[in-house]
Coordinates of C-alpha atoms in Angstrom, one line a residue:
M1 CA 4.0 78.3 77.9
S2 CA 6.6 80.4 79.7
T3 CA 7.4 83.9 78.6
T4 CA 11.1 83.1 78.9
R5 CA 10.7 81.0 75.8
R6 CA 9.9 83.8 73.5
I7 CA 12.4 86.2 75.0
S8 CA 15.0 83.7 73.9
I9 CA 14.3 84.7 70.3
A10 CA 13.5 88.3 71.3
A11 CA 17.0 88.6 72.7
A12 CA 18.6 87.7 69.4
G13 CA 20.5 91.0 69.0
T14 CA 23.9 89.4 68.8
A15 CA 26.0 91.9 70.7
A16 CA 26.4 89.5 73.7
L17 CA 27.2 86.7 71.3
A18 CA 29.8 88.8 69.5
L19 CA 31.4 89.8 72.8
A20 CA 31.3 86.2 74.2
L21 CA 32.8 84.7 71.0
S22 CA 35.5 87.3 70.7
S23 CA 36.7 86.3 74.2
C24 CA 37.1 82.7 73.0
S25 CA 40.2 83.8 70.9
G26 CA 39.4 81.2 68.3
S27 CA 38.8 78.4 70.7
T28 CA 37.3 75.3 69.1
G29 CA 35.6 74.1 72.3
G30 CA 38.4 71.9 73.7
D31 CA 39.3 68.3 72.8
S32 CA 36.8 66.7 70.4
T33 CA 36.0 63.1 69.8
E34 CA 35.6 61.3 66.5
I35 CA 32.1 60.0 65.7
D36 CA 31.8 56.2 65.7
P37 CA 28.5 55.2 64.0
S38 CA 28.8 51.7 65.6
A39 CA 29.1 53.1 69.2
D40 CA 26.8 51.6 71.9
I41 CA 25.0 54.8 72.8
S42 CA 23.3 53.1 75.8
K43 CA 26.6 53.5 77.6
Q44 CA 26.6 57.2 77.0
T45 CA 25.0 60.0 78.9
L46 CA 23.5 63.2 77.5
T47 CA 22.9 66.7 78.7
V48 CA 20.6 68.9 76.7
S49 CA 20.0 72.6 77.1
I50 CA 16.7 74.1 75.9
W51 CA 14.2 76.8 76.7
A52 CA 11.7 76.0 79.4
D53 CA 8.2 74.9 78.3
Y54 CA 9.4 74.2 74.8
Y55 CA 9.3 70.4 74.8
P56 CA 7.3 67.5 76.3
E57 CA 7.8 67.3 80.1
D58 CA 8.7 63.6 79.8
L59 CA 11.1 64.1 76.9
A60 CA 14.2 62.8 78.8
A61 CA 12.3 59.8 79.9
Q62 CA 10.9 59.1 76.4
F63 CA 14.4 59.3 74.9
E64 CA 16.0 57.2 77.6
E65 CA 13.4 54.5 77.1
A66 CA 13.9 54.5 73.4
T67 CA 17.7 54.5 73.4
G68 CA 18.9 53.6 76.8
V69 CA 20.8 56.9 77.0
K70 CA 20.6 58.5 80.5
T71 CA 19.5 62.0 79.6
T72 CA 19.4 65.3 81.6
I73 CA 17.6 68.3 80.3
V74 CA 18.5 71.8 81.7
N75 CA 16.8 75.0 80.8
H76 CA 18.3 78.3 79.5
T77 CA 16.4 81.5 79.5
T78 CA 17.9 83.3 76.5
N79 CA 20.2 82.7 73.6
E80 CA 22.8 84.9 75.4
D81 CA 22.4 82.7 78.5
I82 CA 23.3 79.5 76.7
V83 CA 26.1 81.2 74.6
A84 CA 27.7 82.4 77.8
K85 CA 27.8 78.9 79.2
L86 CA 29.1 77.4 75.9
T87 CA 31.9 80.0 75.7
A88 CA 32.9 80.2 79.4
S89 CA 35.2 77.2 79.2
A90 CA 36.6 74.6 76.9
D91 CA 33.9 72.1 77.9
S92 CA 30.5 73.3 79.2
G93 CA 29.3 69.8 79.9
I94 CA 26.5 70.3 77.4
D95 CA 26.1 67.9 74.5
V96 CA 23.1 69.4 72.7
A97 CA 22.1 73.0 72.7
F98 CA 19.0 74.6 71.3
V99 CA 19.8 78.1 69.9
S100 CA 18.2 80.4 67.3
G101 CA 19.6 80.1 63.8
Q102 CA 21.9 83.1 63.7
Y103 CA 23.5 81.9 66.9
A104 CA 24.1 78.5 65.4
Q105 CA 25.8 80.3 62.5
A106 CA 28.1 82.2 64.8
L107 CA 28.9 79.2 67.0
G108 CA 29.6 77.1 64.0
E109 CA 31.9 79.6 62.4
Q110 CA 33.9 79.7 65.7
G111 CA 34.4 76.0 65.7
L112 CA 32.3 75.3 68.7
L113 CA 29.8 73.0 67.0
A114 CA 30.3 69.5 65.6
E115 CA 29.4 68.8 62.0
L116 CA 26.3 66.7 62.0
D117 CA 26.7 63.1 60.8
K118 CA 23.7 62.7 58.6
S119 CA 24.0 58.9 58.6
L120 CA 22.9 59.1 62.2
I121 CA 20.1 61.5 61.5
P122 CA 17.9 59.7 58.9
N123 CA 14.8 61.6 60.2
E124 CA 16.2 64.7 58.5
S125 CA 14.2 63.3 55.5
N126 CA 11.0 64.3 57.3
L127 CA 11.9 68.0 56.8
Y128 CA 10.7 70.2 54.1
P129 CA 13.4 70.5 51.4
E130 CA 13.5 74.2 52.0
A131 CA 14.6 73.5 55.6
L132 CA 18.0 72.6 54.2
E133 CA 18.3 75.9 52.4
L134 CA 18.4 78.4 55.3
D135 CA 20.9 81.1 54.9
Y136 CA 22.5 80.9 58.3
D137 CA 23.5 77.2 57.8
E138 CA 22.9 75.9 54.2
G139 CA 22.7 72.2 54.1
N140 CA 22.2 72.0 57.9
V141 CA 25.9 71.3 58.4
Y142 CA 25.9 72.3 62.1
S143 CA 22.2 72.5 63.0
E144 CA 18.8 71.0 62.4
P145 CA 15.7 73.2 62.7
Y146 CA 13.2 72.6 65.5
A147 CA 10.6 75.3 64.9
W148 CA 10.2 78.3 62.7
G149 CA 7.9 81.3 62.1
T150 CA 7.6 84.9 61.3
T151 CA 6.7 88.3 62.8
G152 CA 3.8 90.6 62.0
L153 CA 0.8 92.5 63.4
C154 CA -1.5 90.9 65.9
Y155 CA -4.6 92.9 66.3
R156 CA -8.3 93.2 67.3
P157 CA -10.3 94.4 64.3
D158 CA -13.1 95.5 66.7
L159 CA -10.7 97.9 68.2
T160 CA -8.7 99.0 65.2
G161 CA -11.8 99.4 62.9
F162 CA -9.8 98.1 60.0
D163 CA -7.4 95.3 58.9
P164 CA -3.9 96.6 58.9
T165 CA -1.7 95.7 55.8
S166 CA 1.5 97.7 56.3
W167 CA 4.1 98.3 59.0
N168 CA 3.2 102.0 58.6
D169 CA -0.2 101.2 60.3
L170 CA 1.9 100.6 63.4
L171 CA 4.7 103.1 62.8
N172 CA 2.4 106.0 61.8
P173 CA -0.9 105.0 63.5
K174 CA -4.2 106.6 63.0
P175 CA -5.0 109.2 65.7
E176 CA -7.6 106.9 67.3
L177 CA -4.9 104.3 67.9
D178 CA -2.6 106.7 69.8
G179 CA -1.5 104.9 73.0
K180 CA -3.1 101.6 71.8
T181 CA -0.2 99.9 70.1
T182 CA 3.0 98.1 71.3
M183 CA 6.3 97.2 69.7
L184 CA 9.0 94.6 70.5
S185 CA 11.9 96.2 72.2
T186 CA 14.9 93.9 71.3
D187 CA 17.5 94.7 68.7
R188 CA 16.5 93.1 65.5
W189 CA 12.8 93.2 66.1
L190 CA 12.7 96.8 67.2
A191 CA 14.4 97.9 64.0
M192 CA 12.6 95.5 61.6
P193 CA 9.2 97.4 61.1
A194 CA 11.0 100.6 60.2
L195 CA 13.6 98.9 58.0
K196 CA 10.9 96.9 56.1
A197 CA 8.6 99.9 55.7
A198 CA 11.4 101.8 54.0
G199 CA 12.2 98.8 51.8
H200 CA 15.5 97.8 53.5
S201 CA 16.8 94.5 54.5
L202 CA 16.3 93.4 58.1
N203 CA 20.0 92.3 57.9
T204 CA 21.3 95.6 56.7
T205 CA 24.5 97.0 58.1
D206 CA 24.2 100.3 56.1
D207 CA 24.6 103.2 58.4
A208 CA 22.3 105.5 56.5
E209 CA 19.5 102.9 56.4
L210 CA 19.9 102.3 60.1
A211 CA 19.8 106.0 60.8
E212 CA 16.6 106.3 58.7
A213 CA 15.1 103.5 60.7
K214 CA 16.1 105.2 64.0
D215 CA 14.5 108.4 63.0
Q216 CA 11.2 106.7 62.2
L217 CA 11.3 104.7 65.5
L218 CA 11.8 108.0 67.4
K219 CA 8.8 109.5 65.6
T220 CA 6.8 106.4 66.5
K221 CA 7.7 106.2 70.1
P222 CA 5.3 108.8 71.5
T223 CA 2.4 107.0 69.9
L224 CA 3.0 103.7 71.7
L225 CA 1.4 102.3 74.8
A226 CA 4.6 100.4 75.5
Y227 CA 7.5 98.4 74.3
D228 CA 6.5 94.9 75.2
D229 CA 8.1 91.5 74.5
T230 CA 6.2 89.4 77.0
T231 CA 2.6 90.6 77.7
F232 CA 1.6 92.1 74.4
Y233 CA -1.0 89.5 73.6
S234 CA -2.6 89.9 77.1
K235 CA -2.9 93.6 76.4
L236 CA -4.9 92.7 73.3
V237 CA -7.2 90.4 75.2
S238 CA -7.9 93.0 77.9
G239 CA -8.5 95.7 75.3
E240 CA -5.7 97.8 76.6
A241 CA -4.0 97.5 73.2
A242 CA -5.6 97.3 69.7
M243 CA -2.6 96.3 67.6
V244 CA 0.9 94.9 68.5
E245 CA 4.0 93.8 66.8
A246 CA 4.1 90.1 67.6
W247 CA 5.7 86.7 66.8
D248 CA 3.2 84.5 65.1
G249 CA 3.3 81.8 67.8
W250 CA 2.6 84.2 70.6
C251 CA -0.3 85.8 68.7
N252 CA -1.8 82.4 69.0
Y253 CA -1.9 82.7 72.8
G254 CA -4.0 85.7 72.4
I255 CA -6.3 83.9 69.9
A256 CA -6.7 81.1 72.4
E257 CA -8.4 83.6 74.8
D258 CA -10.1 85.7 72.1
P259 CA -10.7 84.1 68.8
S260 CA -11.5 87.5 67.2
I261 CA -7.8 88.4 67.4
K262 CA -6.1 88.2 64.0
F263 CA -2.5 88.1 62.7
V264 CA -1.1 89.5 59.4
V265 CA 2.4 89.8 57.9
P266 CA 2.5 93.3 56.5
D267 CA 2.9 93.8 52.7
E268 CA 6.5 95.0 53.1
G269 CA 7.4 91.6 54.5
A270 CA 9.0 90.4 57.7
D271 CA 11.5 87.8 59.0
L272 CA 11.9 84.1 59.0
W273 CA 13.2 83.1 62.4
V274 CA 14.3 79.5 63.2
D275 CA 15.2 77.7 66.4
T276 CA 17.7 74.9 65.9
M277 CA 19.4 71.9 67.6
T278 CA 23.2 71.8 67.7
V279 CA 25.8 69.3 68.9
L280 CA 28.8 70.7 70.7
E281 CA 32.3 69.9 69.4
S282 CA 33.4 69.4 73.0
S283 CA 30.8 66.7 73.5
K284 CA 32.2 63.2 74.4
N285 CA 28.8 61.7 73.6
K286 CA 28.3 62.8 70.0
E287 CA 26.7 59.6 68.9
A288 CA 24.0 59.9 71.6
A289 CA 23.7 63.6 70.7
M290 CA 23.0 62.8 67.0
A291 CA 20.5 60.1 68.1
F292 CA 18.7 62.8 70.2
V293 CA 18.5 65.2 67.2
N294 CA 17.2 62.3 65.1
Y295 CA 14.6 61.5 67.8
I296 CA 13.4 65.1 67.9
L297 CA 12.8 65.0 64.1
D298 CA 10.5 62.1 64.5
P299 CA 7.1 63.2 63.2
E300 CA 5.3 62.3 66.4
V301 CA 7.6 64.5 68.5
Q302 CA 7.4 67.4 66.1
T303 CA 3.6 67.1 65.9
W304 CA 3.5 67.5 69.6
V305 CA 5.4 70.7 69.3
A306 CA 3.0 72.2 66.8
E307 CA 0.0 71.1 68.7
N308 CA 1.1 72.2 72.1
I309 CA 3.5 75.1 71.5
L310 CA 1.4 76.4 68.6
Y311 CA 4.5 77.1 66.5
K312 CA 5.0 75.8 63.0
V313 CA 7.7 73.2 62.6
P314 CA 9.9 72.5 59.6
N315 CA 8.9 68.9 59.7
Q316 CA 6.7 68.2 56.7
A317 CA 5.5 64.9 58.0
A318 CA 4.5 66.4 61.3
M319 CA 2.7 69.4 59.7
E320 CA 0.8 67.2 57.4
A321 CA -0.4 65.2 60.4
L322 CA -2.0 68.2 62.1
D323 CA -5.7 68.2 62.7
P324 CA -7.2 70.7 60.2
T325 CA -9.5 72.0 62.9
L326 CA -6.4 73.2 64.8
I327 CA -5.2 75.2 61.8
E328 CA -8.7 76.7 61.5
S329 CA -8.5 77.8 65.1
Y330 CA -4.9 79.1 64.8
P331 CA -4.5 80.3 61.2
T332 CA -0.8 81.1 61.7
L333 CA -0.2 77.4 61.7
G334 CA -1.5 77.4 58.2
I335 CA 1.2 79.8 56.8
T336 CA 2.7 77.8 54.0
V337 CA 6.4 77.1 53.5
D338 CA 6.3 79.2 50.3
E339 CA 4.8 82.1 52.2
L340 CA 7.4 81.7 55.0
F341 CA 10.2 81.8 52.5
Q342 CA 9.0 85.0 51.1
Q343 CA 10.4 86.5 54.3
E344 CA 14.0 87.2 55.2
V345 CA 16.0 84.7 57.1
I346 CA 17.7 86.4 60.1
V347 CA 21.5 85.8 60.0
D348 CA 24.4 86.7 62.3
L349 CA 26.0 90.0 61.5
G350 CA 29.1 89.6 63.6
E351 CA 30.5 92.8 65.0
D352 CA 28.0 94.8 62.9
S353 CA 25.3 93.6 65.2
L354 CA 26.6 96.2 67.7
K355 CA 25.0 98.8 65.3
Y356 CA 21.6 97.4 66.2
V357 CA 22.4 97.4 69.9
D358 CA 23.3 101.1 69.6
L359 CA 20.1 101.9 67.7
N360 CA 18.1 100.0 70.3
S361 CA 19.7 101.8 73.2
E362 CA 19.3 105.2 71.6
V363 CA 15.6 104.7 70.8
L364 CA 14.7 103.3 74.2
A365 CA 16.7 105.9 76.1
T366 CA 15.1 108.9 74.4
N367 CA 12.4 110.6 76.3

């Protein structure tokens, strides 16, 4: 599992996206092609952009064998990386792009994504009904979900001496935890604990609420071991840290090395993040692209994701096929859909996302 995968979500402060999209001046991604449900997709080719180590190594070969579509998979490092490619010219040469939900929202609103032809994606029926009710793209008009999860506290009870229940356990730690905690450093996740602890939305654009969050984060900063988006679970395993802000899937990597590590969503709540699949409006191979999205939503493919990436997937058939012993070993895989939907879906904030970038910069720059 590459650390670049998780950074892709961690980098979901949308300043770069807002700037890239504003430079498009309303471009709709170049000439589009109509979708022909009867097209012979074996005569088409496909280029898919996705995060490294987030899919089966032989995925292209599997899909090509199943459909006859010659497929090339390229990797992007972050959401900003792929957005820059998609907005740099009228035709990026990419047919299918994996992006986080708020990015799919923004790209769709800019006309850069094709509306999905659901007649070509019958495997959408394998999804939980709730997976079609996500705020960033209700009805999955422009995107289909690939994986989803939440954020919370990953910790070693033998080092904390207690089971944390609140973001305040991280923001205002006990003296014995001074220098033994870490926080995520990127825009929306840096602000989230302070916003949630104060009872605010993680999608707030209210200046007073953001100022309150910044004040708390500045108060918290001296108590931290580090801001860490990539090695926080390793710090838990080594004992350098006792408690860290973490994405649920990455906490599992710590649990794999030390089963005593635990994960909890604080009482004040957290986020619901989603990674999605989108089809570019500029694609000349939309039928093959829809077939690829449909293929990914096959329960066997999605079961592989859950078993090997250790993230929950929105595919009900796949989750129900998981070996119960896997969930016993990695309890975050057992977080139910109802529990997940008690959290806030991260949405695109447009130009207001720059407020989070400013908050982030001010907190990290302060000595």
